[in-house]
Short mmCIF file of C-alpha atoms and ligand atoms in Angstrom, two decimals:
data_model
loop_
_atom_site.label_atom_id
_atom_site.label_comp_id
_atom_site.label_asym_id
_atom_site.label_seq_id
_atom_site.Cartn_x
_atom_site.Cartn_y
_atom_site.Cartn_z
CA UNK F 14 2.59 -6.28 47.17
CA UNK F 15 4.75 -6.68 44.07
CA UNK F 16 5.49 -3.79 41.76
CA UNK F 17 6.32 -4.35 38.12
CA UNK F 18 7.72 -1.43 36.15
CA UNK F 19 7.74 -2.01 32.42
CA UNK F 20 10.16 -0.14 30.18
CA UNK F 21 7.57 1.42 27.90
CA UNK F 22 3.90 1.31 26.97
CA UNK F 23 4.22 -1.72 24.68
CA UNK F 24 6.99 -3.58 26.51
CA UNK F 25 5.75 -7.02 25.49
CA UNK F 26 8.94 -8.85 26.46
CA UNK F 27 8.95 -7.21 29.91
CA UNK F 28 5.29 -8.02 30.47
CA UNK F 29 5.72 -11.63 29.35
CA UNK F 30 8.74 -12.19 31.57
CA UNK F 31 7.05 -10.63 34.58
CA UNK F 32 3.74 -12.46 34.08
CA UNK F 33 5.58 -15.73 33.76
CA UNK F 34 7.64 -15.22 36.94
CA UNK F 35 4.64 -14.05 38.91
CA UNK F 36 2.45 -16.94 37.77
CA UNK F 37 5.16 -19.51 38.50
CA UNK F 38 5.58 -18.07 41.97
CA UNK F 39 1.78 -18.24 42.44
CA UNK F 40 1.44 -14.52 43.10
CA UNK F 41 -2.23 -13.58 42.56
CA UNK F 42 -3.18 -10.56 40.42
CA UNK F 43 -4.48 -8.56 43.37
CA UNK F 44 -0.95 -8.58 44.83
CA UNK F 45 0.66 -7.02 41.75
CA UNK F 46 0.80 -3.36 40.74
CA UNK F 47 1.82 -2.66 37.14
CA UNK F 48 3.22 0.56 35.78
CA UNK F 49 5.33 1.94 32.94
CA UNK F 50 8.70 3.53 33.59
CA UNK F 51 8.12 6.40 31.17
CA UNK F 52 5.07 7.55 33.06
CA UNK F 53 5.95 6.63 36.59
CA UNK F 54 9.54 6.17 37.53
CA UNK F 55 8.92 6.12 41.25
CA UNK F 56 6.74 3.10 41.41
CA UNK F 57 8.67 0.50 43.33
CA UNK F 58 11.09 -2.20 42.42
CA UNK F 59 11.50 -3.31 38.79
CA UNK F 60 10.56 -6.85 37.91
CA UNK F 61 14.21 -7.76 37.58
CA UNK F 62 14.30 -7.64 41.35
CA UNK F 63 11.77 -10.39 41.62
CA UNK F 64 13.45 -13.69 42.51
CA UNK F 65 15.39 -15.25 39.66
CA UNK F 66 13.54 -17.19 36.99
CA UNK F 67 14.09 -20.85 37.86
CA UNK F 68 10.98 -21.89 35.99
CA UNK F 69 12.60 -24.79 34.21
CA UNK F 70 13.19 -26.39 37.60
CA UNK F 71 9.66 -25.65 38.81
CA UNK F 72 8.01 -26.70 35.55
CA UNK F 73 6.95 -24.32 32.83
CA UNK F 74 3.33 -23.59 31.95
CA UNK F 75 1.58 -22.88 28.69
CA UNK F 76 -1.20 -20.51 27.84
CA UNK F 77 -3.36 -20.98 24.74
CA UNK F 78 -2.02 -19.31 21.59
CA UNK F 79 -5.24 -17.32 21.24
CA UNK F 80 -4.63 -15.68 24.62
CA UNK F 81 -1.04 -14.80 23.68
CA UNK F 82 -2.25 -13.19 20.44
CA UNK F 83 -5.00 -11.33 22.23
CA UNK F 84 -2.50 -10.10 24.84
CA UNK F 85 -0.14 -8.83 22.12
CA UNK F 86 -2.97 -6.73 20.75
CA UNK F 87 -4.42 -5.60 24.09
CA UNK F 88 -1.04 -4.43 25.35
CA UNK F 89 -1.25 -1.70 22.68
CA UNK F 90 -4.48 -0.31 24.17
CA UNK F 91 -4.40 3.09 25.83
CA UNK F 92 -5.82 1.66 29.04
CA UNK F 93 -3.70 1.77 32.21
CA UNK F 94 -5.42 -1.31 33.63
CA UNK F 95 -4.53 -3.51 30.63
CA UNK F 96 -1.52 -5.19 32.27
CA UNK F 97 -3.45 -6.29 35.34
CA UNK F 98 -6.40 -7.33 33.14
CA UNK F 99 -4.09 -9.53 31.04
CA UNK F 100 -2.25 -10.95 34.02
CA UNK F 101 -5.64 -11.70 35.59
CA UNK F 102 -6.62 -13.74 32.53
CA UNK F 103 -3.29 -15.57 32.49
CA UNK F 104 -3.63 -16.28 36.20
CA UNK F 105 -7.08 -17.79 35.79
CA UNK F 106 -6.01 -19.94 32.82
CA UNK F 107 -2.92 -21.17 34.64
CA UNK F 108 -5.06 -21.86 37.71
CA UNK F 109 -7.20 -24.31 35.77
CA UNK F 110 -9.73 -22.37 33.66
CA UNK F 111 -8.26 -23.79 30.41
CA UNK F 112 -11.28 -22.79 28.33
CA UNK F 113 -11.69 -19.35 29.82
CA UNK F 114 -11.13 -17.54 26.50
CA UNK F 115 -14.11 -19.31 24.97
CA UNK F 116 -16.38 -17.77 27.62
CA UNK F 117 -16.99 -14.57 25.75
CA UNK F 118 -19.57 -13.31 28.23
CA UNK F 119 -17.05 -13.44 31.07
CA UNK F 120 -16.57 -9.75 32.02
CA UNK F 121 -12.74 -9.86 31.86
CA UNK F 122 -12.68 -11.80 28.58
CA UNK F 123 -15.25 -9.40 27.18
CA UNK F 124 -13.22 -6.38 28.32
CA UNK F 125 -10.04 -7.75 26.69
CA UNK F 126 -11.88 -8.55 23.45
CA UNK F 127 -13.32 -5.04 23.29
CA UNK F 128 -9.92 -3.46 23.82
CA UNK F 129 -8.42 -5.69 21.10
CA UNK F 130 -11.19 -4.68 18.71
CA UNK F 131 -10.55 -1.02 19.39
CA UNK F 132 -6.79 -1.49 18.78
CA UNK F 133 -7.48 -3.32 15.52
CA UNK F 134 -9.76 -0.55 14.36
CA UNK F 135 -7.15 2.08 15.21
CA UNK F 136 -4.55 0.02 13.31
CA UNK F 137 -6.78 -0.10 10.26
CA UNK F 138 -7.30 3.66 10.42
CA UNK F 139 -3.58 4.34 10.71
CA UNK F 140 -2.84 2.16 7.68
CA UNK F 141 -5.60 3.80 5.67
CA UNK F 142 -5.24 7.44 6.71
CA UNK F 143 -1.57 8.07 7.37
CA UNK F 144 -0.47 10.58 4.72
CA UNK F 145 3.15 11.35 3.95
CA UNK F 146 4.38 14.80 3.05
CA UNK F 147 7.43 14.99 0.88
CA UNK F 148 10.23 17.19 2.13
CA UNK F 149 13.52 17.99 0.42
CA UNK F 150 16.32 17.61 2.96
CA UNK F 151 19.65 18.53 1.33
CA UNK F 152 19.79 16.08 -1.59
CA UNK F 153 17.42 13.50 -0.07
CA UNK F 154 13.64 13.56 -0.31
CA UNK F 155 12.10 12.43 2.98
CA UNK F 156 8.51 11.52 3.57
CA UNK F 157 6.97 12.63 6.82
CA UNK F 158 3.58 11.53 8.11
CA UNK F 159 1.66 12.78 11.14
CA UNK F 160 -0.94 10.58 12.79
CA UNK F 161 -2.78 10.75 16.10
CA UNK F 162 -3.48 7.16 17.09
CA UNK F 163 -5.94 6.43 19.82
CA UNK F 164 -3.76 3.59 21.12
CA UNK F 165 -0.06 2.71 21.31
CA UNK F 166 0.10 1.16 17.86
CA UNK F 167 3.18 2.68 16.21
CA UNK F 168 5.69 -0.04 17.12
CA UNK F 169 3.46 -2.93 16.06
CA UNK F 170 2.60 -1.23 12.77
CA UNK F 171 6.01 -0.02 11.72
CA UNK F 172 6.78 -3.25 9.85
CA UNK F 173 3.68 -2.78 7.75
CA UNK F 174 4.93 0.64 6.61
CA UNK F 175 8.45 -0.74 6.04
CA UNK F 176 7.02 -3.38 3.70
CA UNK F 177 4.70 -0.94 1.98
CA UNK F 178 7.18 1.94 1.55
CA UNK F 179 10.47 0.06 1.62
CA UNK F 180 12.02 2.22 -1.10
CA UNK F 181 11.30 5.54 0.61
CA UNK F 182 13.03 7.31 3.49
CA UNK F 183 10.23 8.07 5.91
CA UNK F 184 9.38 9.29 9.35
CA UNK F 185 6.08 8.69 11.10
CA UNK F 186 5.40 11.20 13.85
CA UNK F 187 2.79 10.64 16.53
CA UNK F 188 2.30 12.30 19.91
CA UNK F 189 3.69 9.32 21.86
CA UNK F 190 6.25 7.68 19.55
CA UNK F 191 8.00 8.30 16.21
CA UNK F 192 9.22 5.65 13.77
CA UNK F 193 12.09 6.32 11.37
CA UNK F 194 13.01 4.28 8.30
CA UNK F 195 16.12 5.15 6.31
CA UNK F 196 15.72 2.42 3.70
CA UNK F 197 17.65 -0.08 5.85
CA UNK F 198 17.02 0.36 9.56
CA UNK F 199 13.96 1.05 11.61
CA UNK F 200 14.31 3.18 14.76
CA UNK F 201 11.91 4.63 17.32
CA UNK F 202 12.17 7.88 19.23
CA UNK F 203 9.95 9.81 21.64
CA UNK F 204 6.73 11.45 20.54
CA UNK F 205 6.49 14.68 18.55
CA UNK F 206 4.16 17.63 18.16
CA UNK F 207 2.11 18.57 15.13
CA UNK F 208 4.22 21.74 14.82
CA UNK F 209 7.24 19.47 14.12
CA UNK F 210 5.78 18.38 10.77
CA UNK F 211 7.32 20.50 8.00
CA UNK F 212 4.80 22.31 5.85
CA UNK F 213 6.62 21.71 2.56
CA UNK F 214 4.15 19.53 0.78
CA UNK F 215 4.20 18.07 -2.66
CA UNK F 216 2.51 14.78 -1.91
CA UNK F 217 -0.74 16.21 -0.59
CA UNK F 218 -1.68 17.16 -4.15
CA UNK F 219 -1.43 13.54 -5.25
CA UNK F 220 -3.91 12.46 -2.60
CA UNK F 221 -6.36 15.06 -3.80
CA UNK F 222 -6.03 13.83 -7.37
CA UNK F 223 -6.44 10.23 -6.28
CA UNK F 224 -9.43 10.86 -4.04
CA UNK F 225 -11.21 12.91 -6.68
CA UNK F 226 -10.57 10.09 -9.15
CA UNK F 227 -12.14 7.36 -7.05
CA UNK F 228 -15.07 9.44 -5.81
CA UNK F 229 -18.25 8.17 -7.44
CA UNK F 230 -21.12 10.62 -6.91
CA UNK F 231 -23.72 8.00 -7.76
CA UNK F 232 -22.51 5.82 -4.89
CA UNK F 233 -22.33 8.58 -2.31
CA UNK F 234 -23.46 7.45 1.15
CA UNK F 235 -22.43 10.13 3.57
CA UNK F 236 -23.04 8.03 6.70
CA UNK F 237 -20.99 5.10 5.36
CA UNK F 238 -18.27 7.48 4.28
CA UNK F 239 -18.00 9.19 7.66
CA UNK F 240 -18.07 5.85 9.41
CA UNK F 241 -15.15 4.56 7.31
CA UNK F 242 -13.34 7.91 7.34
CA UNK F 243 -14.45 9.52 10.62
CA UNK F 244 -14.34 13.29 10.72
CA UNK F 245 -11.65 13.29 13.43
CA UNK F 246 -9.12 12.09 10.79
CA UNK F 247 -10.08 14.72 8.24
CA UNK F 248 -7.85 17.45 9.62
CA UNK F 249 -4.72 15.47 8.67
CA UNK F 250 -5.99 14.28 5.29
CA UNK F 251 -5.15 16.52 2.35
CA UNK F 252 -7.96 15.05 0.26
CA UNK F 253 -10.55 15.81 2.95
CA UNK F 254 -10.50 19.41 1.75
CA UNK F 255 -12.28 18.15 -1.38
CA UNK F 256 -15.07 16.29 0.40
CA UNK F 257 -17.55 19.16 0.96
CA UNK F 258 -17.28 20.30 -2.67
CA UNK F 259 -17.57 16.75 -4.02
CA UNK F 260 -20.60 16.05 -1.84
CA UNK F 261 -22.20 19.35 -2.84
CA UNK F 262 -21.69 18.59 -6.53
CA UNK F 263 -22.68 14.94 -6.38
CA UNK F 264 -26.40 15.37 -7.12
CA UNK F 265 -25.66 17.36 -10.28
CA UNK F 266 -22.95 14.93 -11.40
CA UNK F 267 -25.20 11.91 -10.81
CA UNK F 268 -28.00 13.49 -12.85
CA UNK F 269 -25.51 14.14 -15.66
CA UNK F 270 -24.36 10.52 -15.56
CA UNK F 271 -27.97 9.35 -15.86
CA UNK F 272 -28.72 11.70 -18.75
CA UNK F 273 -25.59 10.89 -20.75
CA UNK F 274 -26.43 8.45 -23.56
CA UNK F 275 -24.75 5.06 -23.19
CA UNK F 276 -22.15 4.51 -25.88
CA UNK F 277 -23.33 1.67 -28.05
CA UNK F 278 -20.67 -0.68 -29.37
CA UNK F 279 -19.48 0.56 -32.74
CA UNK F 280 -17.21 -1.00 -35.32
CA UNK F 281 -13.55 -0.30 -34.55
CA UNK F 282 -12.58 2.97 -36.16
CA UNK F 283 -9.00 2.90 -37.31
CA UNK F 284 -6.80 5.93 -36.89
CA UNK F 285 -9.32 8.54 -35.81
CA UNK F 286 -6.97 11.04 -34.28
CA UNK F 287 -7.81 12.96 -31.14
CA UNK F 288 -5.82 15.50 -29.16
CA UNK F 289 -3.27 14.25 -26.61
CA UNK F 290 -5.51 14.80 -23.66
CA UNK F 291 -9.06 13.84 -24.60
CA UNK F 292 -10.35 15.03 -21.22
CA UNK F 293 -8.35 18.11 -20.19
CA UNK F 294 -7.98 18.55 -16.44
CA UNK F 295 -9.37 15.10 -15.81
CA UNK F 296 -7.96 13.30 -12.74
CA UNK F 297 -5.90 11.24 -15.19
CA UNK F 298 -4.30 14.26 -16.78
CA UNK F 299 -3.72 15.77 -13.34
CA UNK F 300 -2.07 12.52 -12.26
CA UNK F 301 0.15 12.69 -15.35
CA UNK F 302 1.29 16.16 -14.29
CA UNK F 303 1.81 15.07 -10.67
CA UNK F 304 3.75 11.98 -11.81
CA UNK F 305 6.21 14.16 -13.69
CA UNK F 306 7.45 15.27 -10.26
CA UNK F 307 7.36 11.79 -8.74
CA UNK F 308 9.98 11.05 -6.08
CA UNK F 309 8.40 7.91 -4.68
CA UNK F 310 11.55 5.87 -5.29
CA UNK F 311 15.13 6.57 -6.23
CA UNK F 312 14.70 5.86 -9.97
CA UNK F 313 13.69 9.44 -10.74
CA UNK F 314 17.30 10.57 -10.07
CA UNK F 315 19.19 9.16 -13.06
CA UNK F 316 16.17 8.98 -15.40
CA UNK F 317 15.44 11.76 -17.89
CA UNK F 318 11.71 11.96 -17.27
CA UNK F 319 8.62 10.13 -16.07
CA UNK F 320 7.05 8.06 -18.84
CA UNK F 321 3.34 8.04 -18.06
CA UNK F 322 0.78 5.91 -19.88
CA UNK F 323 -1.02 7.17 -22.97
CA UNK F 324 -4.19 6.37 -24.85
CA UNK F 325 -7.92 7.03 -24.72
CA UNK F 326 -9.38 7.32 -21.24
CA UNK F 327 -12.24 5.05 -22.30
CA UNK F 328 -10.02 2.35 -23.79
CA UNK F 329 -11.46 -1.14 -23.42
CA UNK F 330 -7.95 -2.63 -23.31
CA UNK F 331 -4.97 -1.51 -21.26
CA UNK F 332 -1.49 -2.84 -21.98
CA UNK F 333 0.92 -2.85 -19.05
CA UNK F 334 4.64 -3.23 -19.76
CA UNK F 335 7.58 -3.42 -17.40
CA UNK F 336 9.26 -0.03 -17.36
CA UNK F 337 10.32 2.72 -19.70
CA UNK F 338 13.40 1.73 -21.70
CA UNK F 339 16.21 3.80 -23.17
CA UNK F 340 14.17 5.18 -26.09
CA UNK F 341 11.07 5.76 -23.98
CA UNK F 342 13.10 7.64 -21.37
CA UNK F 343 14.31 10.08 -24.03
CA UNK F 344 11.02 10.32 -25.86
CA UNK F 345 8.68 10.45 -22.84
CA UNK F 346 6.28 7.88 -24.35
CA UNK F 347 5.82 4.16 -23.64
CA UNK F 348 6.82 1.47 -26.11
CA UNK F 349 8.46 3.54 -28.83
CA UNK F 350 11.74 1.57 -29.08
CA UNK F 351 12.42 -1.86 -30.64
CA UNK F 352 10.11 -3.67 -28.16
CA UNK F 353 7.40 -1.16 -29.01
CA UNK F 354 7.79 -1.74 -32.73
CA UNK F 355 7.45 -5.48 -32.28
CA UNK F 356 4.45 -4.90 -30.06
CA UNK F 357 2.78 -2.70 -32.69
CA UNK F 358 3.29 -5.40 -35.34
CA UNK F 359 1.84 -8.13 -33.10
CA UNK F 360 -1.12 -5.91 -32.14
CA UNK F 361 -1.93 -5.29 -35.79
CA UNK F 362 -1.78 -9.04 -36.49
CA UNK F 363 -4.15 -9.63 -33.59
CA UNK F 364 -6.55 -7.10 -35.14
CA UNK F 365 -5.90 -4.42 -32.54
CA UNK F 366 -5.29 -0.78 -33.29
CA UNK F 367 -2.82 0.71 -30.82
CA UNK F 368 -4.44 4.14 -31.02
CA UNK F 369 -7.49 2.65 -29.31
CA UNK F 370 -5.57 1.06 -26.44
CA UNK F 371 -4.22 2.60 -23.27
CA UNK F 372 -0.51 1.70 -23.07
CA UNK F 373 1.48 2.08 -19.89
CA UNK F 374 4.20 0.54 -17.74
CA UNK F 375 4.36 -0.85 -14.21
CA UNK F 376 7.37 1.39 -13.49
CA UNK F 377 7.44 4.85 -14.99
CA UNK F 378 11.14 5.67 -14.81
CA UNK F 379 13.93 4.00 -16.74
CA UNK F 380 16.21 1.93 -14.50
CA UNK F 381 19.65 1.43 -15.92
CA UNK F 382 23.30 0.91 -15.24
CA UNK F 383 25.92 2.97 -17.06
CA UNK F 384 28.53 0.95 -18.95
CA UNK F 385 30.75 3.46 -20.65
CA UNK F 386 28.28 5.56 -22.58
CA UNK F 387 25.68 2.80 -22.79
CA UNK F 388 22.69 2.67 -20.50
CA UNK F 389 22.02 -0.99 -19.75
CA UNK F 390 18.47 -1.88 -18.75
CA UNK F 391 18.08 -2.97 -15.10
CA UNK F 392 15.10 -4.97 -13.83
CA UNK F 393 12.95 -3.00 -11.38
CA UNK F 394 12.82 -4.51 -7.91
CA UNK F 395 9.73 -5.11 -5.84
CA UNK F 396 10.02 -1.90 -3.84
CA UNK F 397 10.16 0.11 -7.09
CA UNK F 398 7.18 -1.76 -8.50
CA UNK F 399 5.29 -1.14 -5.24
CA UNK F 400 6.20 2.55 -5.16
CA UNK F 401 5.05 3.04 -8.75
CA UNK F 402 1.83 1.06 -8.31
CA UNK F 403 0.45 4.32 -6.97
CA UNK F 404 0.31 5.72 -10.52
CA UNK F 405 -0.75 2.49 -12.15
CA UNK F 406 -3.68 2.26 -9.73
CA UNK F 407 -4.81 5.75 -10.71
CA UNK F 408 -4.54 4.87 -14.40
CA UNK F 409 -6.50 1.65 -13.86
CA UNK F 410 -9.17 3.39 -11.77
CA UNK F 411 -9.58 6.11 -14.37
CA UNK F 412 -9.48 4.07 -17.56
CA UNK F 413 -11.29 1.10 -15.98
CA UNK F 414 -10.43 -1.20 -18.90
CA UNK F 415 -12.45 -4.34 -19.50
CA UNK F 416 -9.22 -6.14 -20.33
CA UNK F 417 -5.66 -5.63 -19.06
CA UNK F 418 -2.84 -7.30 -20.95
CA UNK F 419 0.13 -8.02 -18.72
CA UNK F 420 3.35 -7.91 -20.73
CA UNK F 421 5.89 -9.87 -18.71
CA UNK F 422 6.40 -10.76 -15.06
CA UNK F 423 6.80 -7.21 -13.74
CA UNK F 424 3.42 -6.18 -15.14
CA UNK F 425 1.91 -9.37 -13.67
CA UNK F 426 3.36 -8.61 -10.26
CA UNK F 427 2.19 -4.98 -10.35
CA UNK F 428 -1.40 -5.79 -11.28
CA UNK F 429 -1.95 -9.18 -9.65
CA UNK F 430 0.15 -8.40 -6.56
CA UNK F 431 1.97 -11.74 -6.69
CA UNK F 432 4.79 -13.47 -8.49
CA UNK F 433 3.67 -14.83 -11.86
CA UNK F 434 4.96 -17.89 -13.76
CA UNK F 435 4.59 -16.20 -17.14
CA UNK F 436 5.06 -19.19 -19.41
CA UNK F 437 2.65 -21.31 -17.36
CA UNK F 438 -0.03 -18.71 -16.84
CA UNK F 439 0.04 -17.00 -20.21
CA UNK F 440 -3.03 -16.72 -22.40
CA UNK F 441 -5.56 -17.65 -19.71
CA UNK F 442 -8.18 -15.02 -18.87
CA UNK F 443 -7.94 -13.95 -15.23
CA UNK F 444 -10.68 -12.17 -13.32
CA UNK F 445 -9.69 -8.91 -11.58
CA UNK F 446 -11.75 -6.94 -9.06
CA UNK F 447 -12.78 -4.84 -12.08
CA UNK F 448 -12.45 -6.32 -15.55
CA UNK F 449 -10.24 -9.16 -16.73
CA UNK F 450 -6.57 -9.71 -17.45
CA UNK F 451 -4.45 -11.88 -19.70
CA UNK F 452 -0.83 -12.56 -18.87
CA UNK F 453 1.63 -12.88 -21.73
CA UNK F 454 5.33 -12.49 -22.37
CA UNK F 455 7.10 -9.19 -22.77
CA UNK F 456 7.99 -8.32 -26.39
CA UNK F 457 11.67 -7.92 -25.46
CA UNK F 458 11.67 -11.61 -24.49
CA UNK F 459 11.01 -12.32 -28.17
CA UNK F 460 13.78 -9.95 -29.22
CA UNK F 461 16.26 -11.70 -26.95
CA UNK F 462 15.64 -15.24 -28.26
CA UNK F 463 18.76 -16.25 -30.22
CA UNK F 464 17.20 -18.78 -32.62
CA UNK F 465 14.96 -17.60 -35.45
CA UNK F 466 12.78 -20.71 -35.20
CA UNK F 467 12.13 -20.00 -31.49
CA UNK F 468 11.46 -16.37 -32.27
CA UNK F 469 8.87 -17.28 -34.91
CA UNK F 470 7.12 -19.83 -32.66
CA UNK F 471 7.06 -17.51 -29.63
CA UNK F 472 5.91 -14.57 -31.70
CA UNK F 473 2.93 -16.57 -32.92
CA UNK F 474 2.05 -17.53 -29.34
CA UNK F 475 2.32 -13.87 -28.35
CA UNK F 476 -0.10 -12.87 -31.12
CA UNK F 477 -2.44 -15.67 -29.97
CA UNK F 478 -2.42 -14.26 -26.43
CA UNK F 479 -3.28 -10.82 -27.78
CA UNK F 480 -6.12 -12.34 -29.77
CA UNK F 481 -7.48 -13.97 -26.59
CA UNK F 482 -7.35 -10.58 -24.87
CA UNK F 483 -9.07 -8.90 -27.83
CA UNK F 484 -11.87 -11.44 -27.96
CA UNK F 485 -12.47 -11.33 -24.19
CA UNK F 486 -12.54 -7.51 -24.22
CA UNK F 487 -15.56 -7.44 -26.53
CA UNK F 488 -16.21 -4.60 -28.95
CA UNK F 489 -13.46 -1.99 -28.99
CA UNK F 490 -15.46 1.20 -29.09
CA UNK F 491 -14.75 4.70 -27.92
CA UNK F 492 -12.21 7.29 -28.82
CA UNK F 493 -8.89 6.85 -30.53
CA UNK F 494 -5.71 8.50 -29.51
CA UNK F 495 -2.88 10.23 -31.24
CA UNK F 496 0.12 11.60 -29.41
CA UNK F 497 1.21 14.79 -31.14
CA UNK F 498 4.88 15.59 -30.80
N1 URA S 13 9.69 -2.09 -22.32
C1 URA S 13 8.62 -1.82 -21.54
O1 URA S 13 8.22 -2.62 -20.71
N2 URA S 13 8.02 -0.67 -21.70
C2 URA S 13 8.39 0.24 -22.57
O2 URA S 13 7.75 1.28 -22.61
C3 URA S 13 9.48 -0.07 -23.40
C4 URA S 13 10.12 -1.24 -23.26
#
């Protein structure tokens, strides 16, 4: 009998090395006992004590890529027999059953496929339902998330969270393993207990705002909802506290939606002023309040204030800029400086009234570098755009514009989720999941052009792009907006 002791539950390298040595030495699965050091330290000799790997001399073997990928998923399953199951499959393939993995009714293949499916489902749930709490630790804000995975999925998923929340300092706690990201390095430590999660919580409120904003009573399907968001996850989801009330109120809200008259397209009304917040306490206005405390990336530190979007909640057109600039940072409103003035002029030439548009930025804090007393604009990086997309998504979900005008590459990246070649893609209507978009240049690009002739030509093209957006958006009806200072 051969005993293999792996270093930890998802010791892929250890498993691969051992399986390879065992298969090359023609040791059948029934002669191997697998265990994990963390759980069982007493279980015989480690694999390192198997005879040395002289596989190159004996001839290497290959297993199909699909089996390797399946094994990398199955090794994360909380199933003690997974190592022997996987070695059994490798053994059979190496012994001549080259097409074994295609035989999906084979009991061992079926068992491995089911485990992989369960791991994938758990992975999806972790990505969807992990919620961070924000905790002030000396002068750093850390984000701490608690999740109870069914399987051993933390290590394989950590990269996903690094990519998604690269600009934050975070800690994911689970009962079997914790992952730490300090903005540069990823580290893993032993598991934690729920009691270890600090109660200080500013982020939970944001989830409640967001969930309430995307909840559509007319589309309520309780069985589909509980299948996608099973009740066992609710206890760790701040927004779940809202579900019973939202479900209870859904019939009344749906009836109200049916009874409300549809707004028929009216002629654009110029300069009909409304109060700042046309729908007080709406999810959008709550998000505006929550965003004023935003610590999702480091830009909040040097900036004066969050510059949230403004405009009617039923605007047909949303303009998305890059980030608040020097003037906007001091004033608290988007596009009020020189770029904003040029934008206003171009909008008017395109027949658009700014008071009827929702105007916002991809990044809501001013990023700058101090040179003497001057604050020099700095371009937001991808992690800052990603961190701030949180707010932009809420604005887009709430305003649901028919047309989104993307002013510059940062806006394009934030909305389209990819790099944009602005000068190539400008002026062409793009279809979004909801509504349409038109990419154009940023007004400060026009301000930076040194030659007057270039300025004039580019300005005209900019106005043309705005006209395309206006014509694709259809009638501009609904409320107008006036920001009172
Ligand atoms: N540039 C932007 O992208 N947005 C502003 O609000 C101001 C300048």
